[in-house]
Structures are given as structure tokens and as C-alpha cells.
């Protein structure tokens, strides 16, 4: 095992603190021998819900950061053997117990001749959740075809996006301003299909093959859109699906 030796201190003008403050990643520094947390950047503290005094001076186990303490033992063993660890997926817990899947890289460094673990991490929880949802959607739609595919798809999207209403529609081949729905759901309940004009609605962007997202107050922005009042929508998102024939 080799370690970078940093002749520095955590008082006064501190190069390490500048690195921590400027880092786009969460950073935490612990001693090797006791595991005591000696420093963490603001991004780490904010993301995990801690005030500085609640974390600094405690070990990561005392703070309850590890969802599975055995995973910490594995990371420590790897660091002591090789001096570095890169892109390890580990689950940590926030102050209120919420799990976060982290992509962690770490190295052994010597600060004023004392060995420390310098640990950097990025929260990839949303990425993992998205990948899991995509796999679930693919699994649940793989055995259905035609309009049945779309009925399953809108229900699965409703679950993942936590949106009450989801529908899929087809643009009228003779009138590009008109959409005929082919699957509509209210959570897990399939509703009757309908047709509507995209004129004066967020869906007008579909004509340019553009994604449209309105996270709030969508009815105020499109007061004449009957499709929005029909579902009493407060937010709206639409993605164009283009066939291989265009």
C-alpha cells in the first residue's frame, strides 16, 4: 500500500479545505486507525442531512452512515491492500435513514504523517431507480403487442413517474392537429380512449418532435387547453414517439 503524503493542517489557509469546497463530489475524510471523521465538505453534509458538529469527531459507524457495515470492512480492506478504490457502488444512509446508492472512489493519504481515507462519492440513486424502472417496464411489456403494449406501458409509466394520468396517442394521418389516444390510464385503471386537438396545448411541440415538460401551473400557461382541464392537470410532460417510418 502506498499513500500520498500531504504536509498540511486543518487550520488557517488549508489547501485541503479549498479542494473540498471546490469539489463537485461529496467528500469525507476519516482516519485509518479509528475511522473517525475529521472533515466533510458542505455538499456531503447537506446531502446527508447533518450539521457539521453532528458528524465531525464521530466514526462512520457511530454516525450510522453504513447501510451494511460489512461493506465498509470490504472497502477498508481494499484500501489497505491497494491504496485506492475506484467506482465502488455502496449504499449509505442519511441522517433520517434514507438509503443512498453511492458511486465511491477513495485513496489512502497521509496528512501530517497520519494516514487517512480520502473518500469521494456521487449519489447515483436516481440512476439506479431509473435503470430498475426501465428493466421492469421492458419485462412487463415484452410479452404484449399492439394496443395491449400501450395499455401496459401507460400503467407502468404512471407507477414510475408517480403521475395519476398517463396516455399514449397517435397523430391523425389526415390532420396533424388531432390526436387519437390508444391507451389511457388513471393510475392502474384503464380508461376509455378519446381524441383531442393539440392546438393551444403543450402538445403543439410534438409537431417539431420536441419533448415538452411543464412542472407546475400548466393550466395558467395554456388556459384554453381543454385536455388539461379535463384531467385538472397541474403539471404536464409529453414525449414524441417516432416510428421507423417517420
PDB file of C-alpha atoms in Angstrom:
ATOM      1  CA  UNK A   1       0.000   0.000   0.000  1.00  0.00           C
ATOM      2  CA  UNK A   2       1.237   3.494  -0.849  1.00  0.00           C
ATOM      3  CA  UNK A   3      -0.157   6.791   0.384  1.00  0.00           C
ATOM      4  CA  UNK A   4       0.066  10.382  -0.757  1.00  0.00           C
ATOM      5  CA  UNK A   5       1.756  12.472   1.937  1.00  0.00           C
ATOM      6  CA  UNK A   6       0.257  15.915   2.449  1.00  0.00           C
ATOM      7  CA  UNK A   7       2.175  18.198   4.798  1.00  0.00           C
ATOM      8  CA  UNK A   8      -0.706  20.346   5.855  1.00  0.00           C
ATOM      9  CA  UNK A   9      -3.065  21.132   8.684  1.00  0.00           C
ATOM     10  CA  UNK A  10      -6.765  21.748   9.060  1.00  0.00           C
ATOM     11  CA  UNK A  11      -6.275  25.254  10.431  1.00  0.00           C
ATOM     12  CA  UNK A  12      -5.631  28.585   8.771  1.00  0.00           C
ATOM     13  CA  UNK A  13      -5.290  28.577   4.977  1.00  0.00           C
ATOM     14  CA  UNK A  14      -5.909  24.962   4.183  1.00  0.00           C
ATOM     15  CA  UNK A  15      -5.415  23.583   0.698  1.00  0.00           C
ATOM     16  CA  UNK A  16      -7.490  20.520   1.536  1.00  0.00           C
ATOM     17  CA  UNK A  17     -10.464  22.624   2.561  1.00  0.00           C
ATOM     18  CA  UNK A  18     -10.208  24.520  -0.700  1.00  0.00           C
ATOM     19  CA  UNK A  19     -10.288  21.178  -2.546  1.00  0.00           C
ATOM     20  CA  UNK A  20     -13.292  20.045  -0.548  1.00  0.00           C
ATOM     21  CA  UNK A  21     -15.208  23.260  -1.126  1.00  0.00           C
ATOM     22  CA  UNK A  22     -14.499  23.235  -4.863  1.00  0.00           C
ATOM     23  CA  UNK A  23     -15.194  19.539  -5.404  1.00  0.00           C
ATOM     24  CA  UNK A  24     -18.309  18.661  -7.461  1.00  0.00           C
ATOM     25  CA  UNK A  25     -18.431  15.402  -5.491  1.00  0.00           C
ATOM     26  CA  UNK A  26     -19.262  14.669  -1.888  1.00  0.00           C
ATOM     27  CA  UNK A  27     -16.054  14.269   0.113  1.00  0.00           C
ATOM     28  CA  UNK A  28     -15.404  12.846   3.557  1.00  0.00           C
ATOM     29  CA  UNK A  29     -12.059  12.224   5.277  1.00  0.00           C
ATOM     30  CA  UNK A  30     -11.571   9.689   8.070  1.00  0.00           C
ATOM     31  CA  UNK A  31      -8.585   8.413   9.990  1.00  0.00           C
ATOM     32  CA  UNK A  32      -7.390   4.944   9.040  1.00  0.00           C
ATOM     33  CA  UNK A  33      -6.736   3.652  12.545  1.00  0.00           C
ATOM     34  CA  UNK A  34     -10.017   4.653  14.237  1.00  0.00           C
ATOM     35  CA  UNK A  35     -12.287   5.574  11.339  1.00  0.00           C
ATOM     36  CA  UNK A  36     -13.014   8.943  12.948  1.00  0.00           C
ATOM     37  CA  UNK A  37     -14.430  11.547  10.575  1.00  0.00           C
ATOM     38  CA  UNK A  38     -12.125  14.565  10.555  1.00  0.00           C
ATOM     39  CA  UNK A  39     -13.603  16.504   7.653  1.00  0.00           C
ATOM     40  CA  UNK A  40     -16.517  16.537   5.219  1.00  0.00           C
ATOM     41  CA  UNK A  41     -17.456  19.090   2.607  1.00  0.00           C
ATOM     42  CA  UNK A  42     -20.702  21.034   2.646  1.00  0.00           C
ATOM     43  CA  UNK A  43     -22.114  19.001  -0.224  1.00  0.00           C
ATOM     44  CA  UNK A  44     -21.772  15.802   1.807  1.00  0.00           C
ATOM     45  CA  UNK A  45     -23.278  17.381   4.932  1.00  0.00           C
ATOM     46  CA  UNK A  46     -26.225  18.866   3.039  1.00  0.00           C
ATOM     47  CA  UNK A  47     -26.920  15.693   1.069  1.00  0.00           C
ATOM     48  CA  UNK A  48     -26.909  13.510   4.185  1.00  0.00           C
ATOM     49  CA  UNK A  49     -28.734  15.994   6.413  1.00  0.00           C
ATOM     50  CA  UNK A  50     -26.040  16.565   9.029  1.00  0.00           C
ATOM     51  CA  UNK A  51     -24.790  19.689  10.752  1.00  0.00           C
ATOM     52  CA  UNK A  52     -21.003  19.705  10.948  1.00  0.00           C
ATOM     53  CA  UNK A  53     -20.894  19.206  14.721  1.00  0.00           C
ATOM     54  CA  UNK A  54     -23.110  16.112  14.416  1.00  0.00           C
ATOM     55  CA  UNK A  55     -20.608  14.277  12.222  1.00  0.00           C
ATOM     56  CA  UNK A  56     -17.075  15.528  12.786  1.00  0.00           C
ATOM     57  CA  UNK A  57     -15.334  13.588  15.554  1.00  0.00           C
ATOM     58  CA  UNK A  58     -17.532  10.508  15.223  1.00  0.00           C
ATOM     59  CA  UNK A  59     -16.749   7.324  13.346  1.00  0.00           C
ATOM     60  CA  UNK A  60     -18.835   6.485  10.305  1.00  0.00           C
ATOM     61  CA  UNK A  61     -20.270   3.526  12.232  1.00  0.00           C
ATOM     62  CA  UNK A  62     -21.215   5.706  15.203  1.00  0.00           C
ATOM     63  CA  UNK A  63     -22.904   8.115  12.819  1.00  0.00           C
ATOM     64  CA  UNK A  64     -24.820   5.222  11.247  1.00  0.00           C
ATOM     65  CA  UNK A  65     -23.696   6.078   7.704  1.00  0.00           C
ATOM     66  CA  UNK A  66     -23.393   2.484   6.534  1.00  0.00           C
ATOM     67  CA  UNK A  67     -26.481   0.540   5.490  1.00  0.00           C
ATOM     68  CA  UNK A  68     -24.338  -2.598   5.753  1.00  0.00           C
ATOM     69  CA  UNK A  69     -21.220  -2.248   7.965  1.00  0.00           C
ATOM     70  CA  UNK A  70     -19.671  -5.295   6.282  1.00  0.00           C
ATOM     71  CA  UNK A  71     -19.406  -3.281   3.065  1.00  0.00           C
ATOM     72  CA  UNK A  72     -17.264  -0.778   4.942  1.00  0.00           C
ATOM     73  CA  UNK A  73     -14.967  -3.594   6.015  1.00  0.00           C
ATOM     74  CA  UNK A  74     -14.601  -4.652   2.386  1.00  0.00           C
ATOM     75  CA  UNK A  75     -13.773  -1.113   1.275  1.00  0.00           C
ATOM     76  CA  UNK A  76     -11.243  -0.673   4.091  1.00  0.00           C
ATOM     77  CA  UNK A  77      -9.537  -3.973   3.229  1.00  0.00           C
ATOM     78  CA  UNK A  78      -9.251  -2.971  -0.405  1.00  0.00           C
ATOM     79  CA  UNK A  79      -7.823   0.445   0.502  1.00  0.00           C
ATOM     80  CA  UNK A  80      -5.283  -1.015   2.914  1.00  0.00           C
ATOM     81  CA  UNK A  81      -4.188  -3.550   0.306  1.00  0.00           C
ATOM     82  CA  UNK A  82      -4.083  -1.382  -2.821  1.00  0.00           C
ATOM     83  CA  UNK A  83      -4.132   2.203  -1.556  1.00  0.00           C
ATOM     84  CA  UNK A  84      -7.034   3.146  -3.821  1.00  0.00           C
ATOM     85  CA  UNK A  85     -10.529   2.036  -4.733  1.00  0.00           C
ATOM     86  CA  UNK A  86     -12.433   3.271  -7.761  1.00  0.00           C
ATOM     87  CA  UNK A  87     -16.111   3.338  -8.717  1.00  0.00           C
ATOM     88  CA  UNK A  88     -17.457   1.096  -5.973  1.00  0.00           C
ATOM     89  CA  UNK A  89     -21.267   1.039  -5.648  1.00  0.00           C
ATOM     90  CA  UNK A  90     -22.129   1.203  -1.946  1.00  0.00           C
ATOM     91  CA  UNK A  91     -25.252   2.112  -0.003  1.00  0.00           C
ATOM     92  CA  UNK A  92     -25.032   4.742   2.729  1.00  0.00           C
ATOM     93  CA  UNK A  93     -27.767   6.155   4.945  1.00  0.00           C
ATOM     94  CA  UNK A  94     -28.737   9.764   5.510  1.00  0.00           C
ATOM     95  CA  UNK A  95     -29.418  11.203   8.954  1.00  0.00           C
ATOM     96  CA  UNK A  96     -33.094  10.206   8.704  1.00  0.00           C
ATOM     97  CA  UNK A  97     -32.236   6.690   7.495  1.00  0.00           C
ATOM     98  CA  UNK A  98     -32.927   7.185   3.797  1.00  0.00           C
ATOM     99  CA  UNK A  99     -30.629   4.916   1.740  1.00  0.00           C
ATOM    100  CA  UNK A 100     -28.461   6.476  -0.954  1.00  0.00           C
ATOM    101  CA  UNK A 101     -26.670   4.413  -3.570  1.00  0.00           C
ATOM    102  CA  UNK A 102     -23.253   5.987  -3.938  1.00  0.00           C
ATOM    103  CA  UNK A 103     -20.525   5.597  -6.539  1.00  0.00           C
ATOM    104  CA  UNK A 104     -17.417   5.862  -4.373  1.00  0.00           C
ATOM    105  CA  UNK A 105     -13.736   6.309  -5.107  1.00  0.00           C
ATOM    106  CA  UNK A 106     -11.191   6.555  -2.296  1.00  0.00           C
ATOM    107  CA  UNK A 107      -7.483   6.715  -1.568  1.00  0.00           C
ATOM    108  CA  UNK A 108      -5.173   6.485   1.406  1.00  0.00           C
ATOM    109  CA  UNK A 109      -3.440   9.817   2.084  1.00  0.00           C
ATOM    110  CA  UNK A 110      -1.057  10.910   4.819  1.00  0.00           C
ATOM    111  CA  UNK A 111      -1.933  14.249   6.350  1.00  0.00           C
ATOM    112  CA  UNK A 112       0.846  15.472   8.623  1.00  0.00           C
ATOM    113  CA  UNK A 113       2.178  11.893   8.728  1.00  0.00           C
ATOM    114  CA  UNK A 114      -1.170  10.435   9.847  1.00  0.00           C
ATOM    115  CA  UNK A 115      -2.918   8.033   7.451  1.00  0.00           C
ATOM    116  CA  UNK A 116      -6.429   8.984   6.372  1.00  0.00           C
ATOM    117  CA  UNK A 117      -9.033   7.707   3.942  1.00  0.00           C
ATOM    118  CA  UNK A 118      -9.932  10.393   1.398  1.00  0.00           C
ATOM    119  CA  UNK A 119     -13.359   9.335   0.114  1.00  0.00           C
ATOM    120  CA  UNK A 120     -15.291  10.905  -2.769  1.00  0.00           C
ATOM    121  CA  UNK A 121     -18.784   9.909  -3.774  1.00  0.00           C
ATOM    122  CA  UNK A 122     -21.651  10.690  -6.125  1.00  0.00           C
ATOM    123  CA  UNK A 123     -25.289   9.907  -5.456  1.00  0.00           C
ATOM    124  CA  UNK A 124     -26.471   7.551  -8.204  1.00  0.00           C
ATOM    125  CA  UNK A 125     -29.746   6.592  -6.511  1.00  0.00           C
ATOM    126  CA  UNK A 126     -31.868   8.185  -9.248  1.00  0.00           C
ATOM    127  CA  UNK A 127     -29.851   6.463 -11.963  1.00  0.00           C
ATOM    128  CA  UNK A 128     -30.287   3.081 -10.262  1.00  0.00           C
ATOM    129  CA  UNK A 129     -34.002   3.740  -9.751  1.00  0.00           C
ATOM    130  CA  UNK A 130     -34.379   4.696 -13.410  1.00  0.00           C
ATOM    131  CA  UNK A 131     -32.482   1.628 -14.610  1.00  0.00           C
ATOM    132  CA  UNK A 132     -34.627  -0.598 -12.388  1.00  0.00           C
ATOM    133  CA  UNK A 133     -37.814   1.023 -13.674  1.00  0.00           C
ATOM    134  CA  UNK A 134     -36.719   0.601 -17.295  1.00  0.00           C
ATOM    135  CA  UNK A 135     -35.966  -3.075 -16.687  1.00  0.00           C
ATOM    136  CA  UNK A 136     -39.386  -3.522 -15.058  1.00  0.00           C
ATOM    137  CA  UNK A 137     -41.151  -1.769 -17.926  1.00  0.00           C
ATOM    138  CA  UNK A 138     -39.275  -3.833 -20.509  1.00  0.00           C
ATOM    139  CA  UNK A 139     -40.071  -7.052 -18.641  1.00  0.00           C
ATOM    140  CA  UNK A 140     -43.774  -6.246 -18.272  1.00  0.00           C
ATOM    141  CA  UNK A 141     -44.211  -5.119 -21.885  1.00  0.00           C
ATOM    142  CA  UNK A 142     -42.064  -7.760 -23.599  1.00  0.00           C
ATOM    143  CA  UNK A 143     -44.866 -10.284 -23.979  1.00  0.00           C
ATOM    144  CA  UNK A 144     -47.604  -7.923 -25.266  1.00  0.00           C
ATOM    145  CA  UNK A 145     -48.130  -6.352 -28.674  1.00  0.00           C
ATOM    146  CA  UNK A 146     -50.245  -3.738 -30.431  1.00  0.00           C
ATOM    147  CA  UNK A 147     -52.569  -1.677 -28.280  1.00  0.00           C
ATOM    148  CA  UNK A 148     -52.073  -4.083 -25.364  1.00  0.00           C
ATOM    149  CA  UNK A 149     -48.450  -2.966 -25.310  1.00  0.00           C
ATOM    150  CA  UNK A 150     -49.504   0.655 -24.876  1.00  0.00           C
ATOM    151  CA  UNK A 151     -52.042  -0.193 -22.173  1.00  0.00           C
ATOM    152  CA  UNK A 152     -49.330  -1.903 -20.139  1.00  0.00           C
ATOM    153  CA  UNK A 153     -46.868   0.891 -20.928  1.00  0.00           C
ATOM    154  CA  UNK A 154     -49.058   3.743 -19.644  1.00  0.00           C
ATOM    155  CA  UNK A 155     -49.727   1.895 -16.384  1.00  0.00           C
ATOM    156  CA  UNK A 156     -46.031   1.213 -15.834  1.00  0.00           C
ATOM    157  CA  UNK A 157     -45.141   4.828 -16.616  1.00  0.00           C
ATOM    158  CA  UNK A 158     -47.806   6.015 -14.192  1.00  0.00           C
ATOM    159  CA  UNK A 159     -46.187   3.962 -11.430  1.00  0.00           C
ATOM    160  CA  UNK A 160     -42.649   5.100 -12.205  1.00  0.00           C
ATOM    161  CA  UNK A 161     -43.417   8.779 -12.784  1.00  0.00           C
ATOM    162  CA  UNK A 162     -45.964   8.874  -9.931  1.00  0.00           C
ATOM    163  CA  UNK A 163     -48.391  10.592 -12.276  1.00  0.00           C
ATOM    164  CA  UNK A 164     -52.099   9.931 -11.922  1.00  0.00           C
ATOM    165  CA  UNK A 165     -52.985  10.141 -15.598  1.00  0.00           C
ATOM    166  CA  UNK A 166     -50.852   8.834 -18.464  1.00  0.00           C
ATOM    167  CA  UNK A 167     -51.948   8.338 -22.041  1.00  0.00           C
ATOM    168  CA  UNK A 168     -50.475   7.401 -25.390  1.00  0.00           C
ATOM    169  CA  UNK A 169     -51.904   8.809 -28.579  1.00  0.00           C
ATOM    170  CA  UNK A 170     -51.488   8.663 -32.334  1.00  0.00           C
ATOM    171  CA  UNK A 171     -51.451  11.749 -34.557  1.00  0.00           C
ATOM    172  CA  UNK A 172     -54.246  11.650 -37.129  1.00  0.00           C
ATOM    173  CA  UNK A 173     -52.595  10.922 -40.508  1.00  0.00           C
ATOM    174  CA  UNK A 174     -55.016  13.309 -42.241  1.00  0.00           C
ATOM    175  CA  UNK A 175     -54.957  16.080 -39.643  1.00  0.00           C
ATOM    176  CA  UNK A 176     -51.747  16.684 -37.724  1.00  0.00           C
ATOM    177  CA  UNK A 177     -53.628  18.857 -35.208  1.00  0.00           C
ATOM    178  CA  UNK A 178     -55.684  15.902 -33.963  1.00  0.00           C
ATOM    179  CA  UNK A 179     -54.587  13.096 -31.646  1.00  0.00           C
ATOM    180  CA  UNK A 180     -56.461   9.837 -31.044  1.00  0.00           C
ATOM    181  CA  UNK A 181     -55.492   8.134 -27.794  1.00  0.00           C
ATOM    182  CA  UNK A 182     -54.766   4.413 -27.930  1.00  0.00           C
ATOM    183  CA  UNK A 183     -54.261   3.852 -24.189  1.00  0.00           C
ATOM    184  CA  UNK A 184     -55.300   5.945 -21.175  1.00  0.00           C
ATOM    185  CA  UNK A 185     -54.901   5.152 -17.506  1.00  0.00           C
ATOM    186  CA  UNK A 186     -55.858   6.637 -14.166  1.00  0.00           C
ATOM    187  CA  UNK A 187     -53.125   5.033 -12.079  1.00  0.00           C
ATOM    188  CA  UNK A 188     -53.727   1.296 -12.696  1.00  0.00           C
ATOM    189  CA  UNK A 189     -57.201   1.710 -14.200  1.00  0.00           C
ATOM    190  CA  UNK A 190     -57.556   1.771 -17.991  1.00  0.00           C
ATOM    191  CA  UNK A 191     -59.973   4.489 -19.187  1.00  0.00           C
ATOM    192  CA  UNK A 192     -61.871   4.976 -22.430  1.00  0.00           C
ATOM    193  CA  UNK A 193     -59.977   6.460 -25.344  1.00  0.00           C
ATOM    194  CA  UNK A 194     -60.735   9.938 -26.666  1.00  0.00           C
ATOM    195  CA  UNK A 195     -59.468  12.404 -29.220  1.00  0.00           C
ATOM    196  CA  UNK A 196     -58.348  15.991 -28.816  1.00  0.00           C
ATOM    197  CA  UNK A 197     -56.879  18.880 -30.733  1.00  0.00           C
ATOM    198  CA  UNK A 198     -53.316  19.841 -29.869  1.00  0.00           C
ATOM    199  CA  UNK A 199     -53.968  23.463 -30.849  1.00  0.00           C
ATOM    200  CA  UNK A 200     -53.298  25.685 -27.847  1.00  0.00           C
ATOM    201  CA  UNK A 201     -51.930  22.789 -25.766  1.00  0.00           C
ATOM    202  CA  UNK A 202     -48.397  21.835 -24.686  1.00  0.00           C
ATOM    203  CA  UNK A 203     -48.556  19.039 -27.262  1.00  0.00           C
ATOM    204  CA  UNK A 204     -48.057  21.524 -30.105  1.00  0.00           C
ATOM    205  CA  UNK A 205     -44.318  20.959 -29.608  1.00  0.00           C
ATOM    206  CA  UNK A 206     -44.822  17.376 -30.751  1.00  0.00           C
ATOM    207  CA  UNK A 207     -45.082  18.658 -34.323  1.00  0.00           C
ATOM    208  CA  UNK A 208     -41.400  19.582 -34.080  1.00  0.00           C
ATOM    209  CA  UNK A 209     -40.547  16.237 -32.422  1.00  0.00           C
ATOM    210  CA  UNK A 210     -39.705  18.089 -29.192  1.00  0.00           C
ATOM    211  CA  UNK A 211     -40.084  16.933 -25.606  1.00  0.00           C
ATOM    212  CA  UNK A 212     -42.245  19.247 -23.529  1.00  0.00           C
ATOM    213  CA  UNK A 213     -42.218  19.484 -19.734  1.00  0.00           C
ATOM    214  CA  UNK A 214     -44.272  21.869 -17.582  1.00  0.00           C
ATOM    215  CA  UNK A 215     -43.666  21.040 -13.900  1.00  0.00           C
ATOM    216  CA  UNK A 216     -46.305  23.394 -12.464  1.00  0.00           C
ATOM    217  CA  UNK A 217     -49.171  25.811 -13.247  1.00  0.00           C
ATOM    218  CA  UNK A 218     -49.655  24.320 -16.694  1.00  0.00           C
ATOM    219  CA  UNK A 219     -53.321  25.352 -16.931  1.00  0.00           C
ATOM    220  CA  UNK A 220     -52.386  29.005 -16.366  1.00  0.00           C
ATOM    221  CA  UNK A 221     -49.921  28.776 -19.238  1.00  0.00           C
ATOM    222  CA  UNK A 222     -52.464  27.088 -21.538  1.00  0.00           C
ATOM    223  CA  UNK A 223     -55.849  28.396 -20.345  1.00  0.00           C
ATOM    224  CA  UNK A 224     -57.703  27.243 -23.468  1.00  0.00           C
ATOM    225  CA  UNK A 225     -56.412  23.674 -23.436  1.00  0.00           C
ATOM    226  CA  UNK A 226     -59.443  21.503 -22.705  1.00  0.00           C
ATOM    227  CA  UNK A 227     -57.280  18.403 -22.342  1.00  0.00           C
ATOM    228  CA  UNK A 228     -55.676  19.986 -19.251  1.00  0.00           C
ATOM    229  CA  UNK A 229     -58.961  20.974 -17.615  1.00  0.00           C
ATOM    230  CA  UNK A 230     -60.368  17.510 -18.419  1.00  0.00           C
ATOM    231  CA  UNK A 231     -57.783  15.978 -16.080  1.00  0.00           C
ATOM    232  CA  UNK A 232     -57.437  19.014 -13.795  1.00  0.00           C
ATOM    233  CA  UNK A 233     -53.720  18.940 -14.605  1.00  0.00           C
ATOM    234  CA  UNK A 234     -51.221  20.911 -12.560  1.00  0.00           C
ATOM    235  CA  UNK A 235     -48.192  19.601 -14.495  1.00  0.00           C
ATOM    236  CA  UNK A 236     -47.685  18.038 -17.885  1.00  0.00           C
ATOM    237  CA  UNK A 237     -44.987  16.167 -19.803  1.00  0.00           C
ATOM    238  CA  UNK A 238     -45.038  14.704 -23.305  1.00  0.00           C
ATOM    239  CA  UNK A 239     -42.527  12.761 -25.365  1.00  0.00           C
ATOM    240  CA  UNK A 240     -42.952  12.133 -29.092  1.00  0.00           C
ATOM    241  CA  UNK A 241     -42.578   8.514 -30.206  1.00  0.00           C
ATOM    242  CA  UNK A 242     -41.472   8.271 -33.821  1.00  0.00           C
ATOM    243  CA  UNK A 243     -41.919   5.062 -35.790  1.00  0.00           C
ATOM    244  CA  UNK A 244     -39.214   3.687 -38.074  1.00  0.00           C
ATOM    245  CA  UNK A 245     -41.248   5.047 -40.996  1.00  0.00           C
ATOM    246  CA  UNK A 246     -41.107   8.551 -39.507  1.00  0.00           C
TER     247      UNK A 246
END
